CSV table of C-alpha atoms (C1' of nucleotides) in Angstrom, one decimal:
chain,number,residue,atom,x,y,z
A,1,UNK,CA,32.5,21.8,-3.8
A,2,UNK,CA,30.9,22.0,-7.1
A,3,UNK,CA,31.1,18.9,-9.4
A,4,UNK,CA,30.9,18.8,-13.2
A,5,UNK,CA,27.7,18.4,-15.1
A,6,UNK,CA,28.3,14.8,-15.7
A,7,UNK,CA,29.0,14.1,-12.1
A,8,UNK,CA,25.9,15.9,-11.1
A,9,UNK,CA,23.7,13.6,-13.2
A,10,UNK,CA,25.6,10.8,-11.6
A,11,UNK,CA,24.7,11.9,-8.2
A,12,UNK,CA,21.2,12.4,-9.2
A,13,UNK,CA,21.1,8.9,-10.4
A,14,UNK,CA,22.7,7.7,-7.1
A,15,UNK,CA,19.9,9.5,-5.2
A,16,UNK,CA,17.2,7.8,-7.4
A,17,UNK,CA,18.9,4.4,-6.6
A,18,UNK,CA,19.1,5.1,-2.9
A,19,UNK,CA,15.5,6.3,-2.8
A,20,UNK,CA,14.4,3.1,-4.6
A,21,UNK,CA,16.1,1.0,-2.0
A,22,UNK,CA,15.0,3.0,1.1
A,23,UNK,CA,11.4,3.5,-0.2
A,24,UNK,CA,11.3,-0.3,-0.8
A,25,UNK,CA,12.5,-1.0,2.7
A,26,UNK,CA,10.6,1.5,4.7
A,27,UNK,CA,7.7,2.5,2.5
A,28,UNK,CA,7.5,5.8,0.7
A,29,UNK,CA,5.7,7.6,3.5
A,30,UNK,CA,7.9,6.4,6.3
A,31,UNK,CA,11.2,7.0,4.8
A,32,UNK,CA,12.9,10.2,5.7
A,33,UNK,CA,15.0,12.2,3.3
A,34,UNK,CA,18.0,11.9,5.7
A,35,UNK,CA,17.9,8.1,5.2
A,36,UNK,CA,17.7,8.5,1.5
A,37,UNK,CA,20.6,11.0,1.6
A,38,UNK,CA,22.7,8.7,3.8
A,39,UNK,CA,22.0,5.7,1.5
A,40,UNK,CA,23.1,7.7,-1.5
A,41,UNK,CA,26.3,9.0,0.2
A,42,UNK,CA,25.1,12.7,0.1
A,43,UNK,CA,23.4,15.1,2.4
A,44,UNK,CA,19.8,16.3,2.2
A,45,UNK,CA,21.0,19.4,0.5
A,46,UNK,CA,21.9,17.4,-2.7
A,47,UNK,CA,18.4,15.9,-2.7
A,48,UNK,CA,16.6,19.2,-2.3
A,49,UNK,CA,18.8,20.5,-5.1
A,50,UNK,CA,17.7,17.9,-7.5
A,51,UNK,CA,14.2,17.4,-6.3
A,52,UNK,CA,11.7,19.9,-4.8
A,53,UNK,CA,10.4,17.4,-2.2
A,54,UNK,CA,9.7,13.8,-1.6
A,55,UNK,CA,6.7,13.5,-3.7
A,56,UNK,CA,8.6,14.9,-6.7
A,57,UNK,CA,11.5,12.5,-5.9
A,58,UNK,CA,8.9,9.7,-5.8
A,59,UNK,CA,7.5,10.8,-9.1
A,60,UNK,CA,10.9,10.9,-10.7
A,61,UNK,CA,11.6,7.5,-9.4
A,62,UNK,CA,8.4,6.1,-11.0
A,63,UNK,CA,9.4,7.8,-14.3
A,64,UNK,CA,13.0,6.6,-14.2
A,65,UNK,CA,12.2,3.0,-14.8
A,66,UNK,CA,9.2,2.5,-17.0
A,67,UNK,CA,7.3,-0.6,-16.2
A,68,UNK,CA,7.5,-2.7,-19.3
A,69,UNK,CA,3.8,-3.0,-19.9
A,70,UNK,CA,3.9,-0.3,-22.7
A,71,UNK,CA,6.7,-1.8,-24.6
A,72,UNK,CA,5.3,-5.3,-24.5
A,73,UNK,CA,1.9,-4.2,-25.7
A,74,UNK,CA,3.3,-2.0,-28.4
A,75,UNK,CA,5.2,-5.0,-29.7
A,76,UNK,CA,1.9,-7.0,-29.5
A,77,UNK,CA,0.1,-4.3,-31.5
A,78,UNK,CA,2.8,-4.3,-34.1
A,79,UNK,CA,2.3,-7.9,-35.3
A,80,UNK,CA,-1.4,-7.9,-36.3
A,81,UNK,CA,-1.2,-11.0,-38.5
A,82,UNK,CA,-0.2,-13.7,-36.1
A,83,UNK,CA,-2.2,-15.5,-33.5
A,84,UNK,CA,-3.1,-12.7,-31.1
A,85,UNK,CA,-4.0,-14.9,-28.2
A,86,UNK,CA,-0.8,-17.0,-28.4
A,87,UNK,CA,1.2,-13.9,-28.8
A,88,UNK,CA,-0.4,-12.3,-25.8
A,89,UNK,CA,0.3,-15.3,-23.6
A,90,UNK,CA,3.8,-15.3,-24.7
A,91,UNK,CA,4.2,-11.6,-23.9
A,92,UNK,CA,2.7,-12.0,-20.5
A,93,UNK,CA,5.1,-14.9,-19.8
A,94,UNK,CA,8.0,-12.9,-20.9
A,95,UNK,CA,7.0,-10.0,-18.7
A,96,UNK,CA,6.7,-12.3,-15.7
A,97,UNK,CA,10.2,-13.7,-16.4
A,98,UNK,CA,11.6,-10.3,-16.7
A,99,UNK,CA,10.1,-9.2,-13.5
A,100,UNK,CA,11.5,-12.3,-11.8
A,101,UNK,CA,15.0,-11.5,-12.9
A,102,UNK,CA,15.0,-7.7,-12.5
A,103,UNK,CA,15.3,-6.9,-8.8
A,104,UNK,CA,15.0,-3.2,-9.6
A,105,UNK,CA,11.6,-3.6,-11.2
A,106,UNK,CA,10.6,-5.8,-8.3
A,107,UNK,CA,11.4,-3.1,-5.9
A,108,UNK,CA,9.6,-0.3,-7.8
A,109,UNK,CA,6.6,-2.4,-8.4
A,110,UNK,CA,6.4,-3.2,-4.7
A,111,UNK,CA,6.7,0.4,-3.8
A,112,UNK,CA,3.9,1.3,-6.2
A,113,UNK,CA,1.7,-1.6,-5.1
A,114,UNK,CA,1.9,-0.8,-1.4
A,115,UNK,CA,2.1,3.0,-1.7
A,116,UNK,CA,-0.4,5.0,0.1
A,117,UNK,CA,-1.5,7.3,-2.8
A,118,UNK,CA,-3.4,9.5,-0.3
A,119,UNK,CA,-3.1,13.3,-0.2
A,120,UNK,CA,0.5,14.1,-1.1
A,121,UNK,CA,0.9,11.6,-3.8
A,122,UNK,CA,-2.3,12.4,-5.6
A,123,UNK,CA,-0.5,13.4,-8.9
A,124,UNK,CA,1.6,10.1,-8.9
A,125,UNK,CA,-1.7,8.3,-8.4
A,126,UNK,CA,-3.4,9.9,-11.3
A,127,UNK,CA,-0.5,9.4,-13.5
A,128,UNK,CA,-0.6,5.7,-12.6
A,129,UNK,CA,-4.3,5.6,-13.4
A,130,UNK,CA,-3.6,7.0,-16.8
A,131,UNK,CA,-1.1,4.4,-17.5
A,132,UNK,CA,-3.3,1.7,-16.3
A,133,UNK,CA,-6.1,3.0,-18.5
A,134,UNK,CA,-4.0,2.9,-21.6
A,135,UNK,CA,-2.8,-0.5,-20.6
A,136,UNK,CA,-6.4,-1.7,-20.4
A,137,UNK,CA,-7.3,-0.2,-23.8
A,138,UNK,CA,-4.4,-1.9,-25.4
A,139,UNK,CA,-5.3,-5.2,-23.8
A,140,UNK,CA,-8.9,-5.0,-25.0
A,141,UNK,CA,-7.7,-4.2,-28.5
A,142,UNK,CA,-5.6,-7.4,-28.6
A,143,UNK,CA,-8.4,-9.5,-27.2
A,144,UNK,CA,-10.8,-8.0,-29.7
A,145,UNK,CA,-8.5,-9.1,-32.5
A,146,UNK,CA,-8.3,-12.5,-31.0
A,147,UNK,CA,-12.0,-12.6,-31.0
A,148,UNK,CA,-12.1,-11.5,-34.6
A,149,UNK,CA,-9.6,-14.2,-35.4
A,150,UNK,CA,-12.0,-16.7,-34.0
A,151,UNK,CA,-9.6,-18.0,-31.4
A,152,UNK,CA,-11.6,-17.0,-28.3
A,153,UNK,CA,-14.7,-18.4,-26.8
A,154,UNK,CA,-17.5,-16.1,-27.2
A,155,UNK,CA,-18.4,-16.2,-23.6
A,156,UNK,CA,-15.6,-13.8,-23.2
A,157,UNK,CA,-15.7,-10.1,-24.3
A,158,UNK,CA,-12.5,-8.0,-24.8
A,159,UNK,CA,-13.3,-6.2,-21.7
A,160,UNK,CA,-14.0,-9.2,-19.5
A,161,UNK,CA,-10.9,-11.0,-20.7
A,162,UNK,CA,-8.7,-7.9,-20.2
A,163,UNK,CA,-10.1,-7.4,-16.7
A,164,UNK,CA,-9.6,-11.0,-15.7
A,165,UNK,CA,-6.1,-11.1,-17.0
A,166,UNK,CA,-5.2,-7.9,-15.3
A,167,UNK,CA,-6.8,-8.9,-12.0
A,168,UNK,CA,-4.9,-12.1,-12.1
A,169,UNK,CA,-1.6,-10.6,-12.9
A,170,UNK,CA,-2.1,-7.9,-10.3
A,171,UNK,CA,-3.0,-10.4,-7.7
A,172,UNK,CA,-0.1,-12.7,-8.6
A,173,UNK,CA,2.3,-9.8,-8.4
A,174,UNK,CA,0.9,-8.5,-5.2
A,175,UNK,CA,1.1,-12.0,-3.6
A,176,UNK,CA,4.6,-12.6,-4.6
A,177,UNK,CA,6.1,-9.1,-4.1
A,178,UNK,CA,4.2,-8.0,-0.9
A,179,UNK,CA,4.1,-11.4,0.9
A,180,UNK,CA,7.6,-12.6,1.0
A,181,UNK,CA,8.1,-14.2,-2.5
A,182,UNK,CA,7.1,-17.6,-1.1
A,183,UNK,CA,6.7,-19.3,-4.4
A,184,UNK,CA,8.2,-19.5,-7.8
A,185,UNK,CA,6.5,-16.7,-9.7
A,186,UNK,CA,7.7,-17.8,-13.1
A,187,UNK,CA,6.6,-21.4,-12.8
A,188,UNK,CA,3.3,-20.8,-11.0
A,189,UNK,CA,2.6,-17.6,-13.0
A,190,UNK,CA,3.2,-19.2,-16.3
A,191,UNK,CA,1.1,-22.1,-15.3
A,192,UNK,CA,-1.7,-19.9,-14.1
A,193,UNK,CA,-1.6,-17.7,-17.2
A,194,UNK,CA,-1.4,-20.7,-19.4
A,195,UNK,CA,-4.6,-22.2,-17.9
A,196,UNK,CA,-6.3,-18.9,-18.1
A,197,UNK,CA,-5.5,-18.6,-21.8
A,198,UNK,CA,-6.5,-22.2,-22.4
A,199,UNK,CA,-9.8,-21.3,-20.9
A,200,UNK,CA,-10.0,-18.3,-23.1
A,201,UNK,CA,-9.8,-20.6,-26.1
A,202,UNK,CA,-11.1,-23.7,-24.7
A,203,UNK,CA,-14.9,-23.3,-24.7
A,204,UNK,CA,-15.4,-22.5,-28.3
A,205,UNK,CA,-16.1,-26.1,-29.2
A,206,UNK,CA,-18.6,-26.4,-26.4
A,207,UNK,CA,-20.7,-23.5,-27.4
A,208,UNK,CA,-23.6,-23.7,-29.7
A,209,UNK,CA,-21.6,-23.1,-32.8
A,210,UNK,CA,-20.0,-26.5,-33.3
A,211,UNK,CA,-18.2,-25.5,-36.4
A,212,UNK,CA,-15.1,-27.6,-35.9
A,213,UNK,CA,-11.7,-26.7,-34.6
A,214,UNK,CA,-11.1,-23.0,-33.7
A,215,UNK,CA,-8.2,-22.6,-36.1
A,216,UNK,CA,-8.7,-25.4,-38.5
A,217,UNK,CA,-10.6,-23.9,-41.2
B,1,UNK,CA,-14.7,13.3,34.8
B,2,UNK,CA,-14.8,9.6,35.0
B,3,UNK,CA,-17.6,7.7,33.1
B,4,UNK,CA,-19.1,4.4,33.9
B,5,UNK,CA,-17.8,1.1,32.7
B,6,UNK,CA,-20.4,0.9,30.0
B,7,UNK,CA,-19.7,4.3,28.8
B,8,UNK,CA,-16.0,3.5,28.7
B,9,UNK,CA,-16.7,0.6,26.2
B,10,UNK,CA,-18.7,3.0,24.3
B,11,UNK,CA,-16.0,5.5,23.9
B,12,UNK,CA,-13.5,2.6,23.0
B,13,UNK,CA,-15.9,1.7,20.3
B,14,UNK,CA,-16.1,5.3,19.1
B,15,UNK,CA,-12.4,5.4,18.9
B,16,UNK,CA,-12.2,2.4,16.8
B,17,UNK,CA,-14.8,3.7,14.5
B,18,UNK,CA,-13.0,7.0,14.2
B,19,UNK,CA,-9.7,5.2,13.6
B,20,UNK,CA,-11.3,3.3,10.8
B,21,UNK,CA,-12.5,6.5,9.1
B,22,UNK,CA,-9.3,8.4,9.6
B,23,UNK,CA,-6.9,5.6,8.7
B,24,UNK,CA,-9.0,5.0,5.6
B,25,UNK,CA,-8.7,8.6,4.5
B,26,UNK,CA,-5.1,9.3,5.5
B,27,UNK,CA,-3.5,5.9,5.5
B,28,UNK,CA,-2.5,4.2,8.7
B,29,UNK,CA,1.0,5.6,8.7
B,30,UNK,CA,0.1,9.2,8.0
B,31,UNK,CA,-2.8,9.6,10.4
B,32,UNK,CA,-2.0,11.2,13.7
B,33,UNK,CA,-3.6,10.3,17.0
B,34,UNK,CA,-4.8,13.8,17.4
B,35,UNK,CA,-6.9,13.4,14.2
B,36,UNK,CA,-8.3,10.1,15.4
B,37,UNK,CA,-9.1,11.7,18.8
B,38,UNK,CA,-10.9,14.6,17.3
B,39,UNK,CA,-12.8,12.4,14.9
B,40,UNK,CA,-14.0,10.4,18.0
B,41,UNK,CA,-14.8,13.4,20.0
B,42,UNK,CA,-12.2,12.7,22.7
B,43,UNK,CA,-8.6,13.7,23.5
B,44,UNK,CA,-5.5,11.7,22.8
B,45,UNK,CA,-5.5,10.8,26.5
B,46,UNK,CA,-8.6,8.6,26.0
B,47,UNK,CA,-6.9,6.8,23.1
B,48,UNK,CA,-3.7,6.2,25.1
B,49,UNK,CA,-5.8,4.9,27.9
B,50,UNK,CA,-7.5,2.3,25.8
B,51,UNK,CA,-4.6,1.5,23.4
B,52,UNK,CA,-0.9,1.5,24.1
B,53,UNK,CA,0.1,3.0,20.7
B,54,UNK,CA,-1.0,3.3,17.2
B,55,UNK,CA,0.1,-0.2,16.0
B,56,UNK,CA,-1.9,-1.7,18.8
B,57,UNK,CA,-4.9,0.5,17.9
B,58,UNK,CA,-4.5,-0.8,14.4
B,59,UNK,CA,-4.3,-4.3,15.5
B,60,UNK,CA,-7.4,-3.9,17.6
B,61,UNK,CA,-9.2,-2.4,14.5
B,62,UNK,CA,-8.2,-5.3,12.4
B,63,UNK,CA,-9.6,-7.7,15.0
B,64,UNK,CA,-12.7,-5.8,15.6
B,65,UNK,CA,-14.2,-6.7,12.2
B,66,UNK,CA,-13.3,-10.1,11.1
B,67,UNK,CA,-13.2,-10.3,7.4
B,68,UNK,CA,-15.7,-12.8,6.3
B,69,UNK,CA,-13.4,-15.3,4.6
B,70,UNK,CA,-13.4,-17.6,7.5
B,71,UNK,CA,-17.1,-17.8,8.0
B,72,UNK,CA,-17.8,-18.4,4.4
B,73,UNK,CA,-15.2,-21.1,4.0
B,74,UNK,CA,-16.4,-22.8,7.2
B,75,UNK,CA,-19.9,-22.8,5.8
B,76,UNK,CA,-18.5,-24.3,2.6
B,77,UNK,CA,-16.7,-27.1,4.5
B,78,UNK,CA,-19.8,-27.9,6.5
B,79,UNK,CA,-21.8,-29.1,3.4
B,80,UNK,CA,-19.5,-31.8,1.9
B,81,UNK,CA,-22.3,-33.6,0.0
B,82,UNK,CA,-23.3,-30.9,-2.5
B,83,UNK,CA,-21.5,-29.8,-5.7
B,84,UNK,CA,-18.4,-28.2,-4.2
B,85,UNK,CA,-17.6,-26.1,-7.3
B,86,UNK,CA,-21.1,-24.5,-7.5
B,87,UNK,CA,-21.2,-23.9,-3.8
B,88,UNK,CA,-17.8,-22.2,-3.9
B,89,UNK,CA,-18.9,-20.0,-6.8
B,90,UNK,CA,-22.0,-19.0,-4.8
B,91,UNK,CA,-20.0,-18.2,-1.7
B,92,UNK,CA,-17.6,-16.1,-3.6
B,93,UNK,CA,-20.5,-14.3,-5.1
B,94,UNK,CA,-22.1,-13.7,-1.7
B,95,UNK,CA,-18.8,-12.5,-0.3
B,96,UNK,CA,-18.4,-9.9,-3.2
B,97,UNK,CA,-22.1,-8.8,-2.7
B,98,UNK,CA,-21.5,-8.4,1.0
B,99,UNK,CA,-18.4,-6.3,0.5
B,100,UNK,CA,-20.2,-4.2,-2.0
B,101,UNK,CA,-22.9,-3.3,0.5
B,102,UNK,CA,-20.7,-3.0,3.7
B,103,UNK,CA,-18.8,0.2,3.7
B,104,UNK,CA,-17.1,-0.6,6.8
B,105,UNK,CA,-15.7,-3.8,5.4
B,106,UNK,CA,-14.6,-1.7,2.3
B,107,UNK,CA,-12.7,0.7,4.5
B,108,UNK,CA,-11.0,-2.0,6.5
B,109,UNK,CA,-10.1,-3.9,3.5
B,110,UNK,CA,-8.7,-0.8,1.8
B,111,UNK,CA,-6.6,-0.1,4.8
B,112,UNK,CA,-5.3,-3.5,4.9
B,113,UNK,CA,-4.6,-3.5,1.2
B,114,UNK,CA,-2.6,-0.4,1.0
B,115,UNK,CA,-1.1,-0.6,4.5
B,116,UNK,CA,2.6,-0.4,4.7
B,117,UNK,CA,3.3,-3.4,6.8
B,118,UNK,CA,6.9,-2.4,7.2
B,119,UNK,CA,8.7,-2.1,10.6
B,120,UNK,CA,6.1,-1.1,13.2
B,121,UNK,CA,3.3,-3.2,11.9
B,122,UNK,CA,5.2,-6.4,11.6
B,123,UNK,CA,2.9,-8.2,14.0
B,124,UNK,CA,-0.2,-7.2,12.2
B,125,UNK,CA,1.5,-8.4,9.0
B,126,UNK,CA,2.3,-11.8,10.3
B,127,UNK,CA,-1.2,-12.3,11.7
B,128,UNK,CA,-2.6,-11.4,8.3
B,129,UNK,CA,-0.2,-13.9,6.7
B,130,UNK,CA,-1.5,-16.7,9.0
B,131,UNK,CA,-5.1,-15.9,8.2
B,132,UNK,CA,-4.2,-15.9,4.4
B,133,UNK,CA,-2.4,-19.3,4.9
B,134,UNK,CA,-5.5,-20.9,6.6
B,135,UNK,CA,-7.6,-19.4,3.9
B,136,UNK,CA,-5.6,-21.0,1.2
B,137,UNK,CA,-5.7,-24.3,2.8
B,138,UNK,CA,-9.4,-24.2,3.1
B,139,UNK,CA,-9.7,-23.2,-0.6
B,140,UNK,CA,-7.5,-26.1,-1.6
B,141,UNK,CA,-9.6,-28.5,0.4
B,142,UNK,CA,-12.7,-27.5,-1.4
B,143,UNK,CA,-11.1,-27.7,-4.8
B,144,UNK,CA,-9.7,-31.0,-3.9
B,145,UNK,CA,-13.2,-32.2,-3.1
B,146,UNK,CA,-14.5,-30.7,-6.4
B,147,UNK,CA,-11.8,-32.7,-8.2
B,148,UNK,CA,-12.9,-35.8,-6.4
B,149,UNK,CA,-16.4,-35.2,-7.4
B,150,UNK,CA,-15.3,-35.2,-10.9
B,151,UNK,CA,-16.6,-31.7,-11.6
B,152,UNK,CA,-13.3,-30.0,-12.5
B,153,UNK,CA,-11.0,-30.4,-15.5
B,154,UNK,CA,-7.8,-32.3,-14.6
B,155,UNK,CA,-5.6,-29.6,-15.9
B,156,UNK,CA,-6.3,-27.8,-12.6
B,157,UNK,CA,-4.9,-28.9,-9.3
B,158,UNK,CA,-6.3,-27.8,-6.0
B,159,UNK,CA,-3.4,-25.5,-5.5
B,160,UNK,CA,-3.5,-23.9,-9.0
B,161,UNK,CA,-7.2,-23.4,-8.7
B,162,UNK,CA,-7.0,-21.9,-5.3
B,163,UNK,CA,-4.1,-19.6,-6.3
B,164,UNK,CA,-5.9,-18.4,-9.4
B,165,UNK,CA,-9.1,-17.7,-7.6
B,166,UNK,CA,-7.2,-15.8,-4.8
B,167,UNK,CA,-5.1,-13.8,-7.3
B,168,UNK,CA,-8.3,-12.9,-9.2
B,169,UNK,CA,-10.3,-11.8,-6.2
B,170,UNK,CA,-7.4,-9.9,-4.7
B,171,UNK,CA,-6.8,-8.2,-8.0
B,172,UNK,CA,-10.5,-7.3,-8.3
B,173,UNK,CA,-10.7,-5.9,-4.9
B,174,UNK,CA,-7.6,-4.0,-5.2
B,175,UNK,CA,-8.6,-2.5,-8.5
B,176,UNK,CA,-12.0,-1.6,-7.1
B,177,UNK,CA,-11.1,-0.4,-3.7
B,178,UNK,CA,-7.8,1.4,-4.4
B,179,UNK,CA,-8.6,2.8,-7.7
B,180,UNK,CA,-11.8,4.7,-7.2
B,181,UNK,CA,-14.4,2.1,-7.5
B,182,UNK,CA,-14.9,2.9,-11.1
B,183,UNK,CA,-16.9,-0.2,-12.0
B,184,UNK,CA,-19.7,-2.3,-10.7
B,185,UNK,CA,-17.8,-4.9,-8.6
B,186,UNK,CA,-20.8,-7.1,-8.1
B,187,UNK,CA,-21.7,-7.4,-11.8
B,188,UNK,CA,-18.2,-7.6,-13.1
B,189,UNK,CA,-16.9,-9.6,-10.3
B,190,UNK,CA,-19.7,-12.1,-10.5
B,191,UNK,CA,-19.2,-12.3,-14.3
B,192,UNK,CA,-15.5,-12.8,-14.0
B,193,UNK,CA,-15.8,-15.4,-11.3
B,194,UNK,CA,-18.5,-17.2,-13.2
B,195,UNK,CA,-16.3,-17.4,-16.3
B,196,UNK,CA,-13.5,-18.6,-14.2
B,197,UNK,CA,-15.5,-21.3,-12.6
B,198,UNK,CA,-16.9,-22.3,-16.0
B,199,UNK,CA,-13.4,-22.7,-17.2
B,200,UNK,CA,-12.6,-24.8,-14.1
B,201,UNK,CA,-15.3,-27.2,-15.2
B,202,UNK,CA,-15.2,-26.6,-18.9
B,203,UNK,CA,-12.3,-28.5,-20.3
B,204,UNK,CA,-13.4,-31.9,-18.9
B,205,UNK,CA,-15.2,-32.8,-22.0
B,206,UNK,CA,-12.5,-31.6,-24.3
B,207,UNK,CA,-9.7,-33.3,-22.6
B,208,UNK,CA,-9.9,-36.5,-24.7
B,209,UNK,CA,-9.8,-34.7,-28.1
B,210,UNK,CA,-7.6,-31.8,-27.0
B,211,UNK,CA,-4.7,-32.7,-29.3
B,212,UNK,CA,-7.0,-32.4,-32.3
B,213,UNK,CA,-6.9,-28.7,-32.9
B,214,UNK,CA,-4.4,-26.8,-30.7
B,215,UNK,CA,-3.7,-23.9,-33.0
B,216,UNK,CA,-4.8,-24.9,-36.3
B,217,UNK,CA,-2.1,-23.9,-38.5
C,1,DC,C1',-19.7,8.1,53.3
C,2,DA,C1',-14.9,7.6,52.9
C,3,DA,C1',-11.4,5.8,50.4
C,4,DC,C1',-9.8,4.0,46.3
C,5,DA,C1',-9.8,3.1,41.4
C,6,DT,C1',-11.1,4.4,36.9
C,7,DA,C1',-11.6,7.0,32.7
C,8,DC,C1',-10.4,10.4,30.9
C,9,DA,C1',-8.3,15.7,30.0
C,10,DA,C1',-4.6,18.8,29.9
C,11,DA,C1',0.0,20.0,30.2
C,12,DC,C1',4.9,18.7,29.3
C,13,DA,C1',9.1,17.2,27.4
C,14,DG,C1',11.4,15.6,23.6
C,15,DG,C1',12.7,14.2,19.0
C,16,DG,C1',12.5,13.8,14.3
C,17,DC,C1',11.6,15.7,10.0
C,18,DT,C1',10.8,19.2,6.6
C,19,DG,C1',11.9,23.1,4.0
C,20,DT,C1',14.8,27.0,3.7
C,21,DA,C1',18.6,30.0,4.0
C,22,DT,C1',23.3,30.5,3.9
C,23,DG,C1',28.0,29.1,3.1
C,24,DT,C1',31.5,27.0,0.1
C,25,DT,C1',34.1,25.2,-3.7
C,26,DA,C1',34.9,24.0,-8.1
C,27,DA,C1',33.4,24.3,-13.0
C,28,DA,C1',31.9,27.5,-16.7
C,29,DT,C1',32.0,31.5,-19.0
C,30,DC,C1',33.9,35.6,-20.8
D,1,DG,C1',42.1,35.0,-14.8
D,2,DA,C1',38.2,37.2,-12.8
D,3,DT,C1',33.5,36.7,-12.4
D,4,DT,C1',29.6,34.1,-12.3
D,5,DT,C1',27.1,30.2,-11.4
D,6,DA,C1',26.1,25.4,-10.7
D,7,DA,C1',26.2,21.7,-7.1
D,8,DC,C1',26.2,20.7,-3.4
D,9,DA,C1',27.2,20.9,2.4
D,10,DT,C1',25.8,23.0,6.7
D,11,DA,C1',23.1,25.5,9.8
D,12,DC,C1',18.7,27.0,11.3
D,13,DA,C1',13.8,27.6,12.4
D,14,DG,C1',9.8,25.5,13.4
D,15,DC,C1',6.2,22.3,13.2
D,16,DC,C1',4.0,18.3,14.4
D,17,DC,C1',3.7,14.2,16.6
D,18,DT,C1',4.5,10.9,20.1
D,19,DG,C1',4.6,9.1,24.6
D,20,DT,C1',4.3,10.3,29.4
D,21,DT,C1',2.9,12.6,33.4
D,22,DT,C1',-0.1,14.9,36.2
D,23,DG,C1',-4.5,16.4,37.4
D,24,DT,C1',-9.3,15.5,38.3
D,25,DA,C1',-13.9,14.3,38.6
D,26,DT,C1',-16.7,10.6,38.8
D,27,DG,C1',-17.9,5.6,39.7
D,28,DT,C1',-17.3,2.0,42.7
D,29,DT,C1',-16.5,-0.5,46.9
D,30,DG,C1',-16.4,-1.6,51.6
DNA sequence: CAACATACAAACAGGGCTGTATGTTAAATC
DNA sequence: GATTTAACATACAGCCCTGTTTGTATGTTG
C-alpha cells in the first residue's frame, strides 16, 4: 500500500527515531533490523527501502541530529571582540545544560560513545574523526585568541588547553552517560569546567611577569 | 587426545591471549568463538570446555589482567607522610607510562572502553562499576589528605578534584586508544596532568586577593 | 594394567539475522 | 482513466553462530 511522499518522509523519520531508541538500548552492533522495524511500527522492508543496510542507517542517524559543537563554536568565533575565555566557558556551560535537557542528544551521544567503530562502521568512524578534528581546531583558535588577549596563563598553549578541555568534557559525558547518570551533570560539570577555566586564567599573576591584573590595563 | 594438567592450563592461557587479540580487533560483541579458537590454535570445543560462554570468557579476560589502578592507589595510601599531591601526580604519570609501554593493557583497556555493556555483559559491567567506585573513594582520600596538608587551593574539594582527574584521564585514554593513538600519550598526558596538578595547588596564594581583578573591565 | 576421568576435537541441531526477490496497493503522471 | 512508479509488506534463501552432544585418545589413579 503505497503512501504519499510526505508520509514516506514521516515513516523515514519514525524509523530513525526507532533506531535511535533501539540502538541506545541494545547497542548498534547487537540490535537487529527486526527490532528497529517493530519499534517503528513497520516491517524490515520499509527500512531496507529507505536505507541500504544497518551501517547506512546508523550513519543517517548520526547525521540527523548534529551534535551542537559546531554551532556553539561558530557562535564563539563570530564574536571576536569579547573576552574569549569567559565566552568559551559560557558556551561549554550552555552545551552541558542543553545536553542535560535533551534526551535525544543524550541517546545519540551515548550510542556514539560506546559504539564499536570496528570494521563495518569504518566510514562513520572517519566522519566522526573529521568532526572532532575541526572541533579541536576551532577550540585552539579560541584559546589562541584568549592568549592574545592576555587572559590566560602562559603555561597553557592553545593545544594543551583545548586538549585538556576536550578530555575533561569527554570524560564527564562518558561517565554520566555510560555509567548510569549517577550525578548532576549540570552542577558538577559547570563546577568542574568553572574550576578548569579559573585555572586557565589563574596562574598569570604567579608567573614571572608580575604586571598586575590580567585584565586591568 | 587428552593433554596433561599443565598443558591444559597452557591452552587456557592461549585462549585468553587469543580472545584478547580478537576482541580487540573485532569488538567483544562481533567476535565469534570460531575466530578466537582459530587464533588460539584450538577448536571451539576447547573454549567451551574452559569457559561456559563468551561473556564468561570475557569476564575471565578482564580478571586475568588487573588494571593497575588498585596497586598504584594502594601504594599511594601506604605513604601518608609525604606530599600527597606530588605523590599522586607521580603515580598518575607512572600509570600513563606503564600503559604506553604495555600493549596488552592497551588492548584490554580499549576493549573495556568500547565494550557494549548492554544485556549479556551486565555482570561485567557492574563489576567494573564497583572497581571504579573504590577507585574514586581512594582518590578522594588522597585529595582530602592533600587538602589537610594545606597543599591544595580550597576552591577544590576532594570530590571535585577526584572527578576532574578521573574525567581527564578517562578522556585522555579514550582519545588515545579509541582514536588511533595519534599523539604521544606520555608527553601530552604528563603535561596535561602536570598543569592540572599545578592548578590544584596554584590558587592558594591568590585566594586572598582574588576579588581584585576578576575580569578587568 | 585396568578403569576411570580429563581435555579436547568433530559432528549436529537449531535459530536468528541479513539481504534480496517478489508481491501489492495507492499515489503520480500522462 | 490507464499506466507507471513509489512505498512499502511478505516470502525466501542462506549464512553464520551458538550451544550441545558425541567421540576419543591420553593422563591419572588404584
